[in-house]
Short mmCIF file of C-alpha atoms in Angstrom, two decimals:
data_model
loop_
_atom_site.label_atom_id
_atom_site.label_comp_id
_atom_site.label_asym_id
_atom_site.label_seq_id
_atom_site.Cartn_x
_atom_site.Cartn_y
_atom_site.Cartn_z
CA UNK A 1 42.91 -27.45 -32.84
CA UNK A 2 42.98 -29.09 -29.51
CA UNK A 3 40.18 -31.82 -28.44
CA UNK A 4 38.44 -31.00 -25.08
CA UNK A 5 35.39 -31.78 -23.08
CA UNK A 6 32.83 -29.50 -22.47
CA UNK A 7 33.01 -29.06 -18.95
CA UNK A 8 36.47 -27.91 -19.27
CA UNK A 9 35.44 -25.32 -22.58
CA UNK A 10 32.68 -24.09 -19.68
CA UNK A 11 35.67 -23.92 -17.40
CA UNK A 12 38.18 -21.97 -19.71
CA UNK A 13 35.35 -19.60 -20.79
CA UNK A 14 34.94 -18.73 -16.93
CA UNK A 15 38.63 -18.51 -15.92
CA UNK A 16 39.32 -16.31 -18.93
CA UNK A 17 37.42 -14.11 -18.75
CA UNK A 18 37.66 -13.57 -14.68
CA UNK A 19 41.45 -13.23 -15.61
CA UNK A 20 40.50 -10.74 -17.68
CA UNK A 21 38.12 -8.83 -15.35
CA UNK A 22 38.27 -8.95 -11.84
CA UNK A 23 34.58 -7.94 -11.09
CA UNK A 24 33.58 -11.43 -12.72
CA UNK A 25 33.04 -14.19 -10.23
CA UNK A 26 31.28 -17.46 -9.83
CA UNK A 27 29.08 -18.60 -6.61
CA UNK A 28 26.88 -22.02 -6.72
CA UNK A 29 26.76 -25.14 -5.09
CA UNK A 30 29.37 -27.19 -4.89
CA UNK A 31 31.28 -24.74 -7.34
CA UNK A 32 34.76 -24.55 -4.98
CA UNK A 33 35.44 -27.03 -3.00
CA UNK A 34 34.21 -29.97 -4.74
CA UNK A 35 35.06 -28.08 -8.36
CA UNK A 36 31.56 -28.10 -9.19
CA UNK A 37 28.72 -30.60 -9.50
CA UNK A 38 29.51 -31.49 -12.70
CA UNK A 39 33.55 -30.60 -12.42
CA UNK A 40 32.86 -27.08 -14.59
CA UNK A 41 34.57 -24.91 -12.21
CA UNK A 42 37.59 -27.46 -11.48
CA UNK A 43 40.88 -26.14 -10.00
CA UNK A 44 39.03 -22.36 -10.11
CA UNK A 45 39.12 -22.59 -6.45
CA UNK A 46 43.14 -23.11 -6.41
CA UNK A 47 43.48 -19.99 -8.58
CA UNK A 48 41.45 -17.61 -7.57
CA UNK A 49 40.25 -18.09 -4.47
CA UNK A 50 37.55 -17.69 -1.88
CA UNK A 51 36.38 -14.65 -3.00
CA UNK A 52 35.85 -15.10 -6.05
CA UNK A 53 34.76 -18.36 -6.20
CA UNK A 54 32.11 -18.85 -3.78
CA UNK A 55 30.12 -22.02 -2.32
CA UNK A 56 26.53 -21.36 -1.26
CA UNK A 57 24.23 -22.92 0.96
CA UNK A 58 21.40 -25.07 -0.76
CA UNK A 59 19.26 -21.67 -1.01
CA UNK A 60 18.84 -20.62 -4.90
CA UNK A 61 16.38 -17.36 -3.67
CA UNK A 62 18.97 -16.08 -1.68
CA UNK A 63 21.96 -16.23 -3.45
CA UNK A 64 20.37 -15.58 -6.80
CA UNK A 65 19.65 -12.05 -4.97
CA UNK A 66 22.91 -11.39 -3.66
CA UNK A 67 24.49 -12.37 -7.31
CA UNK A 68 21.87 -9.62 -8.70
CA UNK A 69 22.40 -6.75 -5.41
CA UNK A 70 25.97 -6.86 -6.58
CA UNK A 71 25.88 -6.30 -10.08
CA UNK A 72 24.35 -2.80 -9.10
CA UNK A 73 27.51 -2.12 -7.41
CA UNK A 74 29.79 -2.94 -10.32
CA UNK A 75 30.59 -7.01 -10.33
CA UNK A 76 30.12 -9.38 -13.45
CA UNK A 77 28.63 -12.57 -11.34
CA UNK A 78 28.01 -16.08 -12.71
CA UNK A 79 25.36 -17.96 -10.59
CA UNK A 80 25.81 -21.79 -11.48
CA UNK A 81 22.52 -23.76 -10.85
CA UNK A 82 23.09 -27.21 -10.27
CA UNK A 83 19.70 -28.14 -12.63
CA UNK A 84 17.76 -25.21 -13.69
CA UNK A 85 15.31 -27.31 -11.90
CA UNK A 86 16.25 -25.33 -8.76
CA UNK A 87 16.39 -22.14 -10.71
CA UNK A 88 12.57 -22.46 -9.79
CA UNK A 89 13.76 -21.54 -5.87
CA UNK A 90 15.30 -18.58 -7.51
CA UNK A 91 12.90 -17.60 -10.29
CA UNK A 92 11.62 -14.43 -8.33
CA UNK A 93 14.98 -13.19 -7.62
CA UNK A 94 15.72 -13.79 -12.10
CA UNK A 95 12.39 -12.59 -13.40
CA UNK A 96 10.99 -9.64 -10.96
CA UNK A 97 14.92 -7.92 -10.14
CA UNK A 98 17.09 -9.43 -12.54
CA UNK A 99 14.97 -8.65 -16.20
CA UNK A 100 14.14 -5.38 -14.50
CA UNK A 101 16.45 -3.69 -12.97
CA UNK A 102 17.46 -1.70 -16.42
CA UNK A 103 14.14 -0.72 -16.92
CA UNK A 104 12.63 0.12 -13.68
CA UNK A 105 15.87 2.07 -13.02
CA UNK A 106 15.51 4.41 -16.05
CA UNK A 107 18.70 2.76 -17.46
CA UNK A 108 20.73 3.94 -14.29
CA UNK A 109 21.83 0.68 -13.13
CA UNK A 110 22.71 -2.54 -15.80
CA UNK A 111 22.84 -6.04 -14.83
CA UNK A 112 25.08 -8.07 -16.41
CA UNK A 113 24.99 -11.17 -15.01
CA UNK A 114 24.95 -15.61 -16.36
CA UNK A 115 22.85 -18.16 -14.80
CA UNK A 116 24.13 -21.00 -16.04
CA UNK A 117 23.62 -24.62 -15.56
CA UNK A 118 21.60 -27.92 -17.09
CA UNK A 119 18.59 -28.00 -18.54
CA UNK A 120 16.06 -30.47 -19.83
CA UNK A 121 16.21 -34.83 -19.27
CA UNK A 122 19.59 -36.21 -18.01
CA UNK A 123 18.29 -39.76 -18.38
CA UNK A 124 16.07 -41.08 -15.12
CA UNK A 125 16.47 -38.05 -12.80
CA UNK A 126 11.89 -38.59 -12.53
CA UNK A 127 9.84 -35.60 -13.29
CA UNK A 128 11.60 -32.95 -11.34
CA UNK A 129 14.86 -33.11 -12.31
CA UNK A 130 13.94 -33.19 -16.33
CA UNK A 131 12.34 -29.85 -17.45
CA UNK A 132 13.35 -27.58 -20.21
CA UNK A 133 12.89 -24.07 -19.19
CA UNK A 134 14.22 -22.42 -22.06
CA UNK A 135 10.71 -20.98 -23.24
CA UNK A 136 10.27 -20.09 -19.91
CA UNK A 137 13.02 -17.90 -19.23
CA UNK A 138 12.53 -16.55 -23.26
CA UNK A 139 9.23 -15.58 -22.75
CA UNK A 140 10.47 -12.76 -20.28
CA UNK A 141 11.73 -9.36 -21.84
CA UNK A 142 14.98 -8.19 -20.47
CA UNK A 143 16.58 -11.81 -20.58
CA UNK A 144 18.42 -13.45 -23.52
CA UNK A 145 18.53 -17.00 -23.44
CA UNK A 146 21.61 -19.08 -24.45
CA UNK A 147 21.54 -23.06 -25.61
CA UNK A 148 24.53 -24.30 -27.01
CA UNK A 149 25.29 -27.19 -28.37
CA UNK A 150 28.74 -28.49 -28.61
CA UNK A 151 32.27 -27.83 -26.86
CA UNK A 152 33.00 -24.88 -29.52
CA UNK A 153 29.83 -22.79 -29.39
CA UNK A 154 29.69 -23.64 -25.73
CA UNK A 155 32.95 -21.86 -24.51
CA UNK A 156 32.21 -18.40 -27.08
CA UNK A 157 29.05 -18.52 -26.11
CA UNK A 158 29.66 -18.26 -22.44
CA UNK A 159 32.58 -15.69 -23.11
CA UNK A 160 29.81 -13.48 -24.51
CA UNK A 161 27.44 -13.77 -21.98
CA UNK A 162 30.09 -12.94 -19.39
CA UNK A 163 30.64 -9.53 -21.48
CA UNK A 164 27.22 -9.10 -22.15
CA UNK A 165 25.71 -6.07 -19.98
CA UNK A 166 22.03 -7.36 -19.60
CA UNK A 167 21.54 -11.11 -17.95
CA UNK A 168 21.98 -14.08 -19.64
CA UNK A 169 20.72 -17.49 -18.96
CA UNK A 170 23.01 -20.02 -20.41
CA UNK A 171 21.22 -23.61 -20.26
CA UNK A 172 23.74 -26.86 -20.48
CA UNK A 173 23.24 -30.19 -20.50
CA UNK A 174 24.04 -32.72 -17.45
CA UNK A 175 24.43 -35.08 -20.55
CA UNK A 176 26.95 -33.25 -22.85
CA UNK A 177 29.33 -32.26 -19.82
CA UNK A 178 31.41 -35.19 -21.12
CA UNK A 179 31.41 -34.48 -25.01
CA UNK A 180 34.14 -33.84 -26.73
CA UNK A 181 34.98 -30.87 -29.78
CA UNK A 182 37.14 -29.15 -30.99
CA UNK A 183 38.67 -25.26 -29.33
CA UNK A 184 41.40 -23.39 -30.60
CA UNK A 185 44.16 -22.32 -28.55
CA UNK A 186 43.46 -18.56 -28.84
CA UNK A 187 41.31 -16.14 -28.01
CA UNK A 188 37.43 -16.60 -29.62
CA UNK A 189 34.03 -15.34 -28.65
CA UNK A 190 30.55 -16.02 -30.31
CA UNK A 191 28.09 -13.30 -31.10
CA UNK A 192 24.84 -14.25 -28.48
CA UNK A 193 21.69 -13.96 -31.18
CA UNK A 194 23.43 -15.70 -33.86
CA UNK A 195 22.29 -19.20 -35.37
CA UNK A 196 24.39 -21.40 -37.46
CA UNK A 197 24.13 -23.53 -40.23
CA UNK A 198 25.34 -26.74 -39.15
CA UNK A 199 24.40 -29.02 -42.08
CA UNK A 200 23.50 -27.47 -45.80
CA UNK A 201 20.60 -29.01 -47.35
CA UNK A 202 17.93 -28.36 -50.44
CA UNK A 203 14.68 -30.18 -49.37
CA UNK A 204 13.75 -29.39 -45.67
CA UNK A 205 15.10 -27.14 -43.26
CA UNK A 206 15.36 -28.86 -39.52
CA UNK A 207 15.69 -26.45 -36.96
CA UNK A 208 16.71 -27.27 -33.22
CA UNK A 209 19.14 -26.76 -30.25
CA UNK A 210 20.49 -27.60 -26.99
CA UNK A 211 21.71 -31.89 -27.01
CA UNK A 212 18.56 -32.60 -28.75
CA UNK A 213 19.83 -31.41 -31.93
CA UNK A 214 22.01 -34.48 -32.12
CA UNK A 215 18.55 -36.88 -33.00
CA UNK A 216 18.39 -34.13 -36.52
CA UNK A 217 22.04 -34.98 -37.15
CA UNK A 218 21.14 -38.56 -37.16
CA UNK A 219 18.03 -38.52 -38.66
CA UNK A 220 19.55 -36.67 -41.34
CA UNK A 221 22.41 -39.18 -42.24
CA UNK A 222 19.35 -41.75 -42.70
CA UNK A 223 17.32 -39.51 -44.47
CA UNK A 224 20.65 -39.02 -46.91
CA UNK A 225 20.16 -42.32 -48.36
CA UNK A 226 17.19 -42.08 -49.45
CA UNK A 227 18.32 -38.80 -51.80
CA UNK A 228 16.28 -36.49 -49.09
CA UNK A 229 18.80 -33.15 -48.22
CA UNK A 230 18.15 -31.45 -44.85
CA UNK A 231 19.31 -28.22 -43.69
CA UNK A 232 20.02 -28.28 -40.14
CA UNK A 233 20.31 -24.53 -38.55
CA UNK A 234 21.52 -24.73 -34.78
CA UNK A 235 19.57 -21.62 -33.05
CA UNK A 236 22.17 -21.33 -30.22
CA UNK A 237 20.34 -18.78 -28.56
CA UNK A 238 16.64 -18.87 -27.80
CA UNK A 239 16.03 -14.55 -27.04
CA UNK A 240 17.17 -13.06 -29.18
CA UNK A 241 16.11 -15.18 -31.78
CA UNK A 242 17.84 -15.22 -35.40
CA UNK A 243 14.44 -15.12 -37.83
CA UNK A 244 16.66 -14.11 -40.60
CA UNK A 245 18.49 -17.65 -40.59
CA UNK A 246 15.45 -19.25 -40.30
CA UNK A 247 13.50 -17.34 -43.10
CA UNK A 248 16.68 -17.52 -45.39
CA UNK A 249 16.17 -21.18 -45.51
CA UNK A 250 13.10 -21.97 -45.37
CA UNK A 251 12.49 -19.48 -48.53
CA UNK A 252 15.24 -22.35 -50.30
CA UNK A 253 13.84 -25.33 -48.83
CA UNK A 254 10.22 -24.75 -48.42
CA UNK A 255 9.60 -27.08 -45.49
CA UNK A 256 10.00 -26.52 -41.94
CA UNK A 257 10.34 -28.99 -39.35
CA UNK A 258 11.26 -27.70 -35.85
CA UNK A 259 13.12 -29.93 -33.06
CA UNK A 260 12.26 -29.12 -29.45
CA UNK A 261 13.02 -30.89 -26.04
CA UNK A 262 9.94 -29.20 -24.32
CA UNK A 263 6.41 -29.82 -23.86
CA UNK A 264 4.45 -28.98 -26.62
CA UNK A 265 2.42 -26.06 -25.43
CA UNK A 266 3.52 -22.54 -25.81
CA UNK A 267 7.20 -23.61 -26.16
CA UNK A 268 10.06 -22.05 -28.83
CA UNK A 269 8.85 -24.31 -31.97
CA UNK A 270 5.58 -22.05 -31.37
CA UNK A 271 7.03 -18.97 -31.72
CA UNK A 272 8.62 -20.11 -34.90
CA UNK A 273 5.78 -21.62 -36.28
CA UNK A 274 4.18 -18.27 -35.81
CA UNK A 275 7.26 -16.36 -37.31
CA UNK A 276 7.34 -18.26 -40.03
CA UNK A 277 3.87 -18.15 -41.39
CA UNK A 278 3.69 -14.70 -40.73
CA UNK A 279 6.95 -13.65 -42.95
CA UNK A 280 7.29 -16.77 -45.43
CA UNK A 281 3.71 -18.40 -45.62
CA UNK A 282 3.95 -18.18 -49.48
CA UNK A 283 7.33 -19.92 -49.81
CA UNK A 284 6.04 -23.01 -47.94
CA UNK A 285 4.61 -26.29 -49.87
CA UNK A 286 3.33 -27.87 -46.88
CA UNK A 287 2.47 -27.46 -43.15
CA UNK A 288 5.49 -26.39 -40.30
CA UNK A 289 5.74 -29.52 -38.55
CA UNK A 290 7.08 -29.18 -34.69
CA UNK A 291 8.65 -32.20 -32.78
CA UNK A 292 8.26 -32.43 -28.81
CA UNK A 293 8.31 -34.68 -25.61
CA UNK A 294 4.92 -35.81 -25.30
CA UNK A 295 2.71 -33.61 -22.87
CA UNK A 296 3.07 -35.41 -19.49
CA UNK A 297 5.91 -34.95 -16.83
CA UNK A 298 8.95 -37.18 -17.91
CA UNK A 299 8.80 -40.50 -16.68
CA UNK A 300 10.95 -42.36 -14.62
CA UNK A 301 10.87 -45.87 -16.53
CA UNK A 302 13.45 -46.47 -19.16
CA UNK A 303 10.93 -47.60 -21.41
CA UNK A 304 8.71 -44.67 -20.82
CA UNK A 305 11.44 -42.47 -21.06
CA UNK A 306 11.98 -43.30 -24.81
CA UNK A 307 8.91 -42.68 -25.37
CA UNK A 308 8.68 -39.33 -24.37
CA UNK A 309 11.57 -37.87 -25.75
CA UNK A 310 11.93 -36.90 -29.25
CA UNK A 311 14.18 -39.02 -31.30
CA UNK A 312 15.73 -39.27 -34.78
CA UNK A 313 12.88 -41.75 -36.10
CA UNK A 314 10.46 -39.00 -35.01
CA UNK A 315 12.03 -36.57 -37.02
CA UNK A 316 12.35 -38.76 -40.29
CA UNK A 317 8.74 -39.47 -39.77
CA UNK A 318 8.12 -35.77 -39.60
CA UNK A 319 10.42 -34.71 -42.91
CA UNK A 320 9.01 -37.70 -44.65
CA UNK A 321 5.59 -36.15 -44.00
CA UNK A 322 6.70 -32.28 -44.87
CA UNK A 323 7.69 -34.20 -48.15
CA UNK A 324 4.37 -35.83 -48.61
CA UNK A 325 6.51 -39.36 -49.39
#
């Protein structure tokens, strides 16, 4: 297979698929002209055009609603978000028309539409600029909420949100855009509400997503030379949620620690905590453990920073203490 970045698997997902169907489009800032913030949506100006491809003024309310009003009259849009940060401006427009517009109709009018663009810290972007909205947008029935986290899942995750009839939000990273994978040449799409198994393992099952996963990959390797075996399952999407994958392994491992880039209040590792003691509190031999930033707005300082995020030391600290060692 060939090696790309993922801002170009974002940008293949988007041109195939409006090659495919010509009521797909994208609209954002920055998205033509410049080829996108983050260069996502480069040379998609060049090849199909104006119309298709559309720049916005800085005003996330009101193109958010024109992206929705025109999925009632039969277009596929994309809205890109320069941070989900902004999605904020927009939020009414997402969560009152957006989630609703099935319902409310009586299932006469669909919206199938992707909000996509980065979530969470990007480094020292200060407190407004570094928020993970994913339990946000989750909490909110009629939504399904997409976090990849590498080139591969990225561009068949996107393809299937693109497809998908109700509205997705797929959530990036301003900090992956230049990561590298592995695609195949061909055609490939990825079921949206399916986790993966990224790492087998015997002793504790890890669960995470979105670029924070990569601290459980490396905590993992250390914990590996010690004789401790982690499982590490990759949720990839957020709503729906795969419980199965998660109660599969944690009924082999018996230990649960969960990896989250959010505050710690109300958040995804919650829910999971709550699924899993619900459905598997017999098969567990000690307490879920859930990893987050600490419960203050991201900091600016470097130092401070580190502190706040999550990290692969945190999560060896937290299997070591699943393990009682």
């Amino acid at each position: 297979m060939r090696t790309i970045q993922f801002r170009e698997a974002i940008c293949e997902a988007m041109s195939e698929e409006m090659r495919r169907d010509e009521s797909v489009y994208l609209m954002g800032e920055e998205v033509a002209e410049y080829n996108g913030a983050y260069k996502a949506s480069k040379g998609m100006l060049d090849e199909f055009g104006a119309k298709r491809v559309i720049d916005t003024p800085i005003a996330e309310l009101g193109f958010a609603g024109i992206a929705i009003g025109s999925t009632m009259t039969g277009n596929r849009p994309i809205v890109e978000y320069m941070t989900f940060n902004f999605s904020l401006v927009g939020i009414d427009q997402i969560i009152n028309n957006a989630a609703k517009i099935r319902q409310m109709s009586g299932g006469q009018f669909k919206c199938p539409i992707v909000f996509r663009g980065p979530t969470a810290s990007a480094g020292q972007l200060g407190a407004t600029h570094s928020q993970a909205f994913e339990s946000w947008f989750a909490n909110t029935p009629g939504l399904k909420v997409v976090v990849p986290s590498n080139v591969y899942d990225a561009k068949g995750l996107l393809k299937s949100a693109i497809r998908d009839d109700d509205p997705v939000i797929f959530m990036e990273s301003e900090q992956m855009y230049g990561d590298k994978g592995e695609v195949p040449e061909g055609e490939y799409a990825i079921p949206i509400g399916v986790a993966e198994i990224k790492r087998e393992g015997t002793d504790v099952t890890i669960v995470s997503f979105g670029k924070i996963i990569k601290e459980a990959y490396k905590a993992a390797d250390e914990l590996e030379k010690e004789g401790i075996s982690c499982e590490i399952i990759d949720l990839r999407t957020v709503r729906p949620l795969d419980q199965d994958a998660i109660l599969k392994s944690v009924k082999k491992t018996n230990r649960l620690v969960i990896l989250e880039e959010a505050w710690p209040f109300g958040n995804v590792a919650s829910e999971i905590t709550y699924i899993i003691q619900s459905k598997a509190f017999d098969y567990l031999d000690a307490p879920i453990v859930k990893i987050n930033t600490a419960d203050t707005p991201a900091p600016y300082s470097p130092v401070l920073l580190a502190e706040w995020l999550p990290n692969s030391k945190d999560v060896v600290k937290a299997v070591k203490k699943v393990l009682y060692k």
